[in-house]
Amino acid sequence: MDKVDFKKTLKHLYNAPKKDFVIVEVPRMNFLMVDGQGDPNTSVAYQEALETLYAVAYAVKFSSKQELERDYTVPPLEGLWWAEDMQTFTMTDVKDEWFWTMMIMQPEWIEEGIIDAARTHAASKKDLPALEALRFETYDEGLSVQIMHIGSYDDEAPTIERLHKQFLPANNLTENGKHHEIYLSDPRRVATEKLKTILRQPVRRL
C-alpha cells in the first residue's frame, strides 16, 4: 500500500523560499478545525484544541488505511490568526487578544461519515473537551502569498510587516483573508531557532 505524503505531493504549498515571497494558488481543501481565543503559550483552550485535532486526525488516518486501503502521513498543524484590532497582531505582549482557528488538512477522499466515526473512536479513548467544537469544513483560500520563516514564532513580526507594507503594495495586491501559518516543525523536538513555519496571506489583485 502506497503512503501519500502531502508535503511532497503538494510541495508548492508546504515549502517556500526563506528570503523572498512567492505567489501561489491554493485549491479548495478540507480541514478539521477548532476555533478559540487566547495566548497559545498559556491558553488551556488552545492545548485542548490541539489535543482534539490530533486525536481525531489520527483516528481518520487509521480508518482510511483499514477501511479504504489508502494510507497517508497526517498533514502538519495549521492555524488562522487574527485580532479585532489588527494593529496588535504583531505585538507579542497582547497574545490574549488573538483569535485563532487551528486545523489539520484532510485528504479529498475523506467523507463526513469517516469523520463522525473517528470522533466517536477518539472520544472512547480519551476525554477531549474540545470535541464538541471540532468541525469538518472546506476552506477555499485561493490566491495567496507565502514565505518560509525560520526561528521563533515571536520573531515573525518583521516578515509579516514587510509583506503587508512592502510586497503587497508593490505588487498591486491587498489582503483577502486571515493570516495563515503552517507548522512544519514540532516545537517539542526542534530547537526554537530551527523551527520552520510557512507564513501565508490570502490576497486579491487591485
Short mmCIF file of C-alpha atoms in Angstrom, two decimals:
data_model
loop_
_atom_site.label_atom_id
_atom_site.label_comp_id
_atom_site.label_asym_id
_atom_site.label_seq_id
_atom_site.Cartn_x
_atom_site.Cartn_y
_atom_site.Cartn_z
CA MET A 1 0.00 0.00 0.00
CA ASP A 2 1.46 3.36 -1.01
CA LYS A 3 1.61 6.08 1.65
CA VAL A 4 0.86 9.61 0.48
CA ASP A 5 2.92 12.47 1.93
CA PHE A 6 1.12 15.72 1.12
CA LYS A 7 4.22 17.76 1.92
CA LYS A 8 5.70 16.12 -1.17
CA THR A 9 2.66 15.83 -3.46
CA LEU A 10 1.68 19.44 -2.64
CA LYS A 11 5.23 20.69 -2.27
CA HIS A 12 4.42 24.16 -3.64
CA LEU A 13 2.02 24.66 -0.71
CA TYR A 14 4.22 23.18 2.02
CA ASN A 15 7.51 24.76 1.02
CA ALA A 16 8.63 28.31 0.23
CA PRO A 17 11.79 30.41 -0.10
CA LYS A 18 13.29 31.83 3.09
CA LYS A 19 14.11 35.27 1.66
CA ASP A 20 11.52 36.04 -1.00
CA PHE A 21 7.74 36.00 -1.03
CA VAL A 22 6.08 33.78 -3.63
CA ILE A 23 2.56 33.84 -5.04
CA VAL A 24 0.64 30.55 -5.05
CA GLU A 25 -2.86 29.42 -5.95
CA VAL A 26 -4.27 27.35 -3.09
CA PRO A 27 -7.09 24.95 -4.06
CA ARG A 28 -10.18 24.20 -2.01
CA MET A 29 -9.15 21.84 0.78
CA ASN A 30 -10.95 20.10 3.62
CA PHE A 31 -9.92 20.56 7.23
CA LEU A 32 -10.67 19.52 10.78
CA MET A 33 -11.00 22.85 12.61
CA VAL A 34 -11.33 24.20 16.15
CA ASP A 35 -11.82 27.92 16.91
CA GLY A 36 -10.65 29.76 20.00
CA GLN A 37 -9.05 32.80 21.57
CA GLY A 38 -6.03 33.44 23.75
CA ASP A 39 -2.28 33.16 24.07
CA PRO A 40 -1.21 29.84 22.52
CA ASN A 41 1.57 29.59 25.12
CA THR A 42 -0.77 29.68 28.11
CA SER A 43 -4.34 29.03 26.93
CA VAL A 44 -5.89 25.79 28.13
CA ALA A 45 -8.39 26.03 25.27
CA TYR A 46 -5.53 26.11 22.76
CA GLN A 47 -3.94 22.97 24.19
CA GLU A 48 -7.31 21.21 24.26
CA ALA A 49 -7.91 22.19 20.63
CA LEU A 50 -4.59 20.68 19.52
CA GLU A 51 -5.14 17.52 21.54
CA THR A 52 -8.57 17.03 19.96
CA LEU A 53 -7.39 17.79 16.42
CA TYR A 54 -4.57 15.28 16.57
CA ALA A 55 -6.69 12.59 18.22
CA VAL A 56 -9.36 12.78 15.53
CA ALA A 57 -6.88 13.28 12.67
CA TYR A 58 -5.03 10.07 13.56
CA ALA A 59 -8.30 8.19 14.00
CA VAL A 60 -9.29 9.30 10.49
CA LYS A 61 -5.92 8.22 9.10
CA PHE A 62 -6.23 4.72 10.58
CA SER A 63 -9.79 4.38 9.29
CA SER A 64 -8.64 5.41 5.82
CA LYS A 65 -5.89 2.82 5.90
CA GLN A 66 -8.02 -0.02 7.25
CA GLU A 67 -11.35 0.62 5.52
CA LEU A 68 -10.36 2.37 2.31
CA GLU A 69 -6.86 0.92 1.91
CA ARG A 70 -5.50 4.43 1.40
CA ASP A 71 -2.66 5.42 3.70
CA TYR A 72 -1.11 8.84 4.21
CA THR A 73 1.02 10.88 6.58
CA VAL A 74 -1.11 13.14 8.76
CA PRO A 75 -0.53 16.68 7.40
CA PRO A 76 1.05 19.36 9.60
CA LEU A 77 -0.84 21.56 12.02
CA GLU A 78 -2.03 24.86 10.56
CA GLY A 79 -3.51 27.98 12.07
CA LEU A 80 -5.51 31.04 11.03
CA TRP A 81 -4.82 34.07 13.25
CA TRP A 82 -6.45 37.47 13.66
CA ALA A 83 -7.39 40.16 16.18
CA GLU A 84 -10.20 42.69 16.45
CA ASP A 85 -7.53 45.37 16.26
CA MET A 86 -5.05 44.04 13.69
CA GLN A 87 -2.52 46.67 14.84
CA THR A 88 -1.99 44.47 17.90
CA PHE A 89 -1.48 41.33 15.90
CA THR A 90 2.31 41.66 15.68
CA MET A 91 2.61 42.65 19.35
CA THR A 92 3.71 39.57 21.27
CA ASP A 93 2.71 41.05 24.64
CA VAL A 94 -1.03 41.07 23.80
CA LYS A 95 -1.50 37.49 22.64
CA ASP A 96 -4.51 37.11 24.93
CA GLU A 97 -6.40 39.23 22.41
CA TRP A 98 -5.64 36.95 19.47
CA PHE A 99 -8.28 34.74 17.87
CA TRP A 100 -7.33 31.51 16.14
CA THR A 101 -8.61 28.59 14.13
CA MET A 102 -6.32 25.59 14.45
CA MET A 103 -6.72 22.97 11.74
CA ILE A 104 -5.37 19.85 10.04
CA MET A 105 -5.95 19.19 6.34
CA GLN A 106 -7.88 16.05 5.36
CA PRO A 107 -7.44 14.12 2.07
CA GLU A 108 -10.08 14.72 -0.59
CA TRP A 109 -11.32 11.12 -0.32
CA ILE A 110 -12.27 11.51 3.36
CA GLU A 111 -16.02 11.99 3.80
CA GLU A 112 -18.23 13.07 6.68
CA GLY A 113 -19.05 9.50 7.72
CA ILE A 114 -15.41 8.67 8.41
CA ILE A 115 -15.01 11.90 10.37
CA ASP A 116 -18.02 11.08 12.54
CA ALA A 117 -16.73 7.57 13.24
CA ALA A 118 -13.29 8.96 14.07
CA ARG A 119 -14.80 11.44 16.51
CA THR A 120 -16.62 8.62 18.29
CA HIS A 121 -13.49 6.45 18.35
CA ALA A 122 -11.29 9.25 19.69
CA ALA A 123 -13.83 10.09 22.40
CA SER A 124 -13.89 6.45 23.53
CA LYS A 125 -10.13 6.54 24.12
CA LYS A 126 -9.77 9.84 25.95
CA ASP A 127 -11.71 12.77 27.33
CA LEU A 128 -11.48 15.51 24.70
CA PRO A 129 -13.05 18.77 25.97
CA ALA A 130 -12.81 20.46 22.56
CA LEU A 131 -14.53 17.64 20.67
CA GLU A 132 -17.89 19.43 20.51
CA ALA A 133 -16.16 22.45 18.98
CA LEU A 134 -14.44 20.44 16.26
CA ARG A 135 -15.86 20.73 12.76
CA PHE A 136 -15.11 19.38 9.28
CA GLU A 137 -15.12 22.19 6.75
CA THR A 138 -13.93 23.21 3.29
CA TYR A 139 -11.58 26.20 3.17
CA ASP A 140 -11.09 28.00 -0.13
CA GLU A 141 -8.04 30.23 0.17
CA GLY A 142 -7.24 30.89 -3.48
CA LEU A 143 -4.56 33.38 -4.49
CA SER A 144 -2.02 33.75 -1.67
CA VAL A 145 1.47 34.98 -0.86
CA GLN A 146 3.79 32.93 1.32
CA ILE A 147 7.32 32.70 2.69
CA MET A 148 9.30 30.34 4.94
CA HIS A 149 10.07 31.63 8.42
CA ILE A 150 12.95 30.00 10.30
CA GLY A 151 13.08 30.54 14.06
CA SER A 152 10.86 31.57 16.93
CA TYR A 153 7.20 32.30 16.33
CA ASP A 154 7.74 35.55 18.27
CA ASP A 155 10.19 36.72 15.59
CA GLU A 156 7.69 36.63 12.71
CA ALA A 157 6.59 40.27 13.06
CA PRO A 158 9.23 41.91 10.80
CA THR A 159 8.45 39.48 7.97
CA ILE A 160 4.70 40.00 8.34
CA GLU A 161 5.19 43.77 8.36
CA ARG A 162 7.39 43.58 5.23
CA LEU A 163 4.69 41.53 3.50
CA HIS A 164 1.89 43.97 4.24
CA LYS A 165 3.74 47.26 3.93
CA GLN A 166 6.13 46.48 1.06
CA PHE A 167 5.41 43.36 -1.00
CA LEU A 168 1.63 43.68 -1.31
CA PRO A 169 1.55 47.37 -2.29
CA ALA A 170 4.48 46.91 -4.70
CA ASN A 171 2.61 44.10 -6.47
CA ASN A 172 -0.86 45.70 -6.50
CA LEU A 173 -2.20 43.17 -4.02
CA THR A 174 -4.31 43.51 -0.89
CA GLU A 175 -5.30 41.18 1.95
CA ASN A 176 -8.21 38.84 1.28
CA GLY A 177 -8.41 36.63 4.34
CA LYS A 178 -6.79 35.73 7.64
CA HIS A 179 -3.10 35.34 8.38
CA HIS A 180 -2.24 31.66 7.91
CA GLU A 181 0.61 29.66 9.42
CA ILE A 182 1.68 26.10 8.63
CA TYR A 183 3.87 24.47 11.27
CA LEU A 184 6.40 22.16 9.62
CA SER A 185 8.38 21.53 12.82
CA ASP A 186 7.45 20.02 16.17
CA PRO A 187 8.50 22.58 18.83
CA ARG A 188 8.87 19.74 21.34
CA ARG A 189 11.63 18.18 19.24
CA VAL A 190 13.18 21.02 17.26
CA ALA A 191 15.28 23.86 18.66
CA THR A 192 13.47 27.20 18.59
CA GLU A 193 15.97 28.78 16.21
CA LYS A 194 15.39 25.95 13.70
CA LEU A 195 11.58 25.91 13.65
CA LYS A 196 10.15 26.03 10.12
CA THR A 197 6.85 27.83 9.57
CA ILE A 198 5.10 28.78 6.35
CA LEU A 199 3.62 32.28 6.66
CA ARG A 200 0.77 32.73 4.18
CA GLN A 201 -1.59 35.58 3.38
CA PRO A 202 -4.59 35.22 1.05
CA VAL A 203 -4.73 38.17 -1.35
CA ARG A 204 -6.61 39.68 -4.25
CA ARG A 205 -5.39 41.88 -7.07
CA LEU A 206 -6.29 45.55 -7.05
#
